Amino acid sequence: MDKKILEDYIDACEFIKETEAEIKKLEKKKRFVQDKVRGSNPDWPYEERSFSLGGSVETAADAFTLAREKRILEEQRKVASDLKLGVEEWMKEIPFRMQRIIRYKFFNRLSWEEVAMLMGRKYTAGSVRMEYQRFMEEN
């Protein structure tokens, strides 16, 4: 496990959070469009129905597009979740002290000086960083 993977983990966590919100918005808009399309132009086939929304025309195809966008986001969220789970499993296997260093430095995005301060008085930024580097080289 290297620094890049830890940074990817942080990005994955942020992506998952953002994606969850976006998926909810897409789902809500998709349902709204579907409901409006169903209720409009009752004599037309569903695929040809449309309605006006804020100056733009929404159609059944727009609902399908929203559903496709939602599926793509869900797939991307799954990849990010798998990466996150892999790092969390790895974290369970390493010494608690190293878990603390990694969480402080990478998950909380603290400087080496701040990490050293949280680890205790006898540590300096350089000693904590070297301990982390040695650990990563060995693992």
Short mmCIF file of C-alpha atoms in Angstrom, two decimals:
data_model
loop_
_atom_site.label_atom_id
_atom_site.label_comp_id
_atom_site.label_asym_id
_atom_site.label_seq_id
_atom_site.Cartn_x
_atom_site.Cartn_y
_atom_site.Cartn_z
CA MET A 1 0.00 0.00 0.00
CA ASP A 2 1.50 3.33 -0.95
CA LYS A 3 0.73 7.01 -0.58
CA LYS A 4 -1.02 7.13 -3.97
CA ILE A 5 -3.48 4.43 -2.88
CA LEU A 6 -4.20 6.31 0.34
CA GLU A 7 -4.80 9.49 -1.62
CA ASP A 8 -7.06 7.54 -3.99
CA TYR A 9 -8.91 6.26 -0.93
CA ILE A 10 -9.58 9.81 0.24
CA ASP A 11 -10.71 10.79 -3.26
CA ALA A 12 -12.95 7.71 -3.35
CA CYS A 13 -14.57 8.68 -0.04
CA GLU A 14 -15.25 12.19 -1.32
CA PHE A 15 -16.49 10.84 -4.66
CA ILE A 16 -18.87 8.44 -2.92
CA LYS A 17 -20.31 11.25 -0.83
CA GLU A 18 -20.78 13.53 -3.84
CA THR A 19 -22.12 10.69 -5.98
CA GLU A 20 -24.73 9.71 -3.40
CA ALA A 21 -26.14 13.23 -3.52
CA GLU A 22 -26.04 13.33 -7.32
CA ILE A 23 -27.74 9.93 -7.62
CA LYS A 24 -30.56 11.12 -5.34
CA LYS A 25 -31.00 14.28 -7.45
CA LEU A 26 -31.04 12.27 -10.69
CA GLU A 27 -33.56 9.80 -9.29
CA LYS A 28 -35.84 12.59 -8.10
CA LYS A 29 -35.65 14.41 -11.44
CA LYS A 30 -36.16 11.16 -13.36
CA ARG A 31 -39.31 10.34 -11.37
CA PHE A 32 -40.58 13.90 -11.86
CA VAL A 33 -40.00 13.76 -15.61
CA GLN A 34 -41.57 10.30 -15.89
CA ASP A 35 -44.66 11.41 -13.94
CA LYS A 36 -45.05 14.56 -16.01
CA VAL A 37 -44.51 12.71 -19.29
CA ARG A 38 -47.09 10.07 -18.33
CA GLY A 39 -49.63 12.79 -17.61
CA SER A 40 -48.99 14.77 -20.80
CA ASN A 41 -50.31 14.21 -24.31
CA PRO A 42 -52.43 11.16 -23.39
CA ASP A 43 -53.25 10.41 -27.02
CA TRP A 44 -49.57 10.03 -27.98
CA PRO A 45 -47.42 6.91 -27.46
CA TYR A 46 -45.36 7.22 -24.28
CA GLU A 47 -42.06 7.58 -26.16
CA GLU A 48 -43.40 10.63 -28.02
CA ARG A 49 -44.87 12.46 -25.04
CA SER A 50 -43.36 15.69 -23.78
CA PHE A 51 -43.99 18.66 -21.50
CA SER A 52 -42.50 22.08 -20.97
CA LEU A 53 -40.36 22.68 -17.90
CA GLY A 54 -38.84 26.09 -17.28
CA GLY A 55 -38.64 26.93 -20.97
CA SER A 56 -37.18 23.56 -22.01
CA VAL A 57 -39.07 20.58 -23.39
CA GLU A 58 -38.71 17.34 -21.44
CA THR A 59 -39.52 14.02 -23.09
CA ALA A 60 -39.64 10.32 -22.27
CA ALA A 61 -36.16 10.07 -23.80
CA ASP A 62 -34.95 12.55 -21.18
CA ALA A 63 -36.20 10.24 -18.44
CA PHE A 64 -34.30 7.36 -20.05
CA THR A 65 -31.16 9.53 -20.25
CA LEU A 66 -31.46 10.40 -16.55
CA ALA A 67 -31.83 6.71 -15.72
CA ARG A 68 -28.69 5.90 -17.77
CA GLU A 69 -26.72 8.67 -16.03
CA LYS A 70 -27.84 7.30 -12.68
CA ARG A 71 -26.67 3.78 -13.60
CA ILE A 72 -23.26 5.10 -14.68
CA LEU A 73 -22.86 6.99 -11.40
CA GLU A 74 -23.87 3.87 -9.45
CA GLU A 75 -21.21 1.84 -11.28
CA GLN A 76 -18.57 4.47 -10.54
CA ARG A 77 -19.67 4.55 -6.90
CA LYS A 78 -19.25 0.75 -6.77
CA VAL A 79 -15.65 0.97 -8.02
CA ALA A 80 -14.90 3.69 -5.44
CA SER A 81 -16.55 1.61 -2.71
CA ASP A 82 -14.43 -1.42 -3.62
CA LEU A 83 -11.25 0.66 -3.36
CA LYS A 84 -12.39 2.09 -0.04
CA LEU A 85 -13.17 -1.38 1.31
CA GLY A 86 -9.77 -2.71 0.20
CA VAL A 87 -7.92 0.05 2.04
CA GLU A 88 -10.08 -0.39 5.14
CA GLU A 89 -9.30 -4.13 5.18
CA TRP A 90 -5.58 -3.38 4.84
CA MET A 91 -5.81 -0.85 7.68
CA LYS A 92 -7.19 -3.55 10.00
CA GLU A 93 -4.04 -5.62 9.47
CA ILE A 94 -1.46 -2.96 10.30
CA PRO A 95 -0.35 -1.87 13.79
CA PHE A 96 -2.64 0.59 15.54
CA ARG A 97 0.14 3.16 15.81
CA MET A 98 0.60 3.16 12.03
CA GLN A 99 -3.17 3.37 11.58
CA ARG A 100 -3.14 6.55 13.65
CA ILE A 101 -0.31 8.07 11.62
CA ILE A 102 -2.05 7.24 8.32
CA ARG A 103 -5.43 8.51 9.50
CA TYR A 104 -3.94 11.78 10.78
CA LYS A 105 -1.76 12.40 7.74
CA PHE A 106 -3.89 11.18 4.86
CA PHE A 107 -7.49 10.90 6.00
CA ASN A 108 -7.46 14.14 8.01
CA ARG A 109 -4.88 15.78 5.72
CA LEU A 110 -2.68 17.04 8.55
CA SER A 111 0.92 18.14 8.15
CA TRP A 112 3.74 15.94 9.47
CA GLU A 113 4.23 18.48 12.26
CA GLU A 114 0.58 18.16 13.32
CA VAL A 115 0.79 14.37 13.16
CA ALA A 116 3.89 14.39 15.37
CA MET A 117 2.17 16.65 17.87
CA LEU A 118 -0.82 14.29 18.06
CA MET A 119 1.45 11.24 18.42
CA GLY A 120 3.18 12.63 21.51
CA ARG A 121 5.94 14.89 22.77
CA LYS A 122 8.85 12.61 21.95
CA TYR A 123 8.10 12.68 18.21
CA THR A 124 9.14 15.14 15.55
CA ALA A 125 7.72 15.59 12.10
CA GLY A 126 10.84 13.98 10.64
CA SER A 127 10.75 10.94 12.91
CA VAL A 128 7.07 10.24 12.23
CA ARG A 129 7.56 10.67 8.48
CA MET A 130 10.57 8.33 8.52
CA GLU A 131 8.63 5.74 10.52
CA TYR A 132 5.82 5.93 7.97
CA GLN A 133 8.24 5.63 5.03
CA ARG A 134 10.00 2.61 6.57
CA PHE A 135 6.69 0.92 7.22
CA MET A 136 5.49 1.52 3.66
CA GLU A 137 8.74 0.18 2.20
CA GLU A 138 8.44 -2.99 4.27
CA ASN A 139 4.80 -3.54 3.39
#
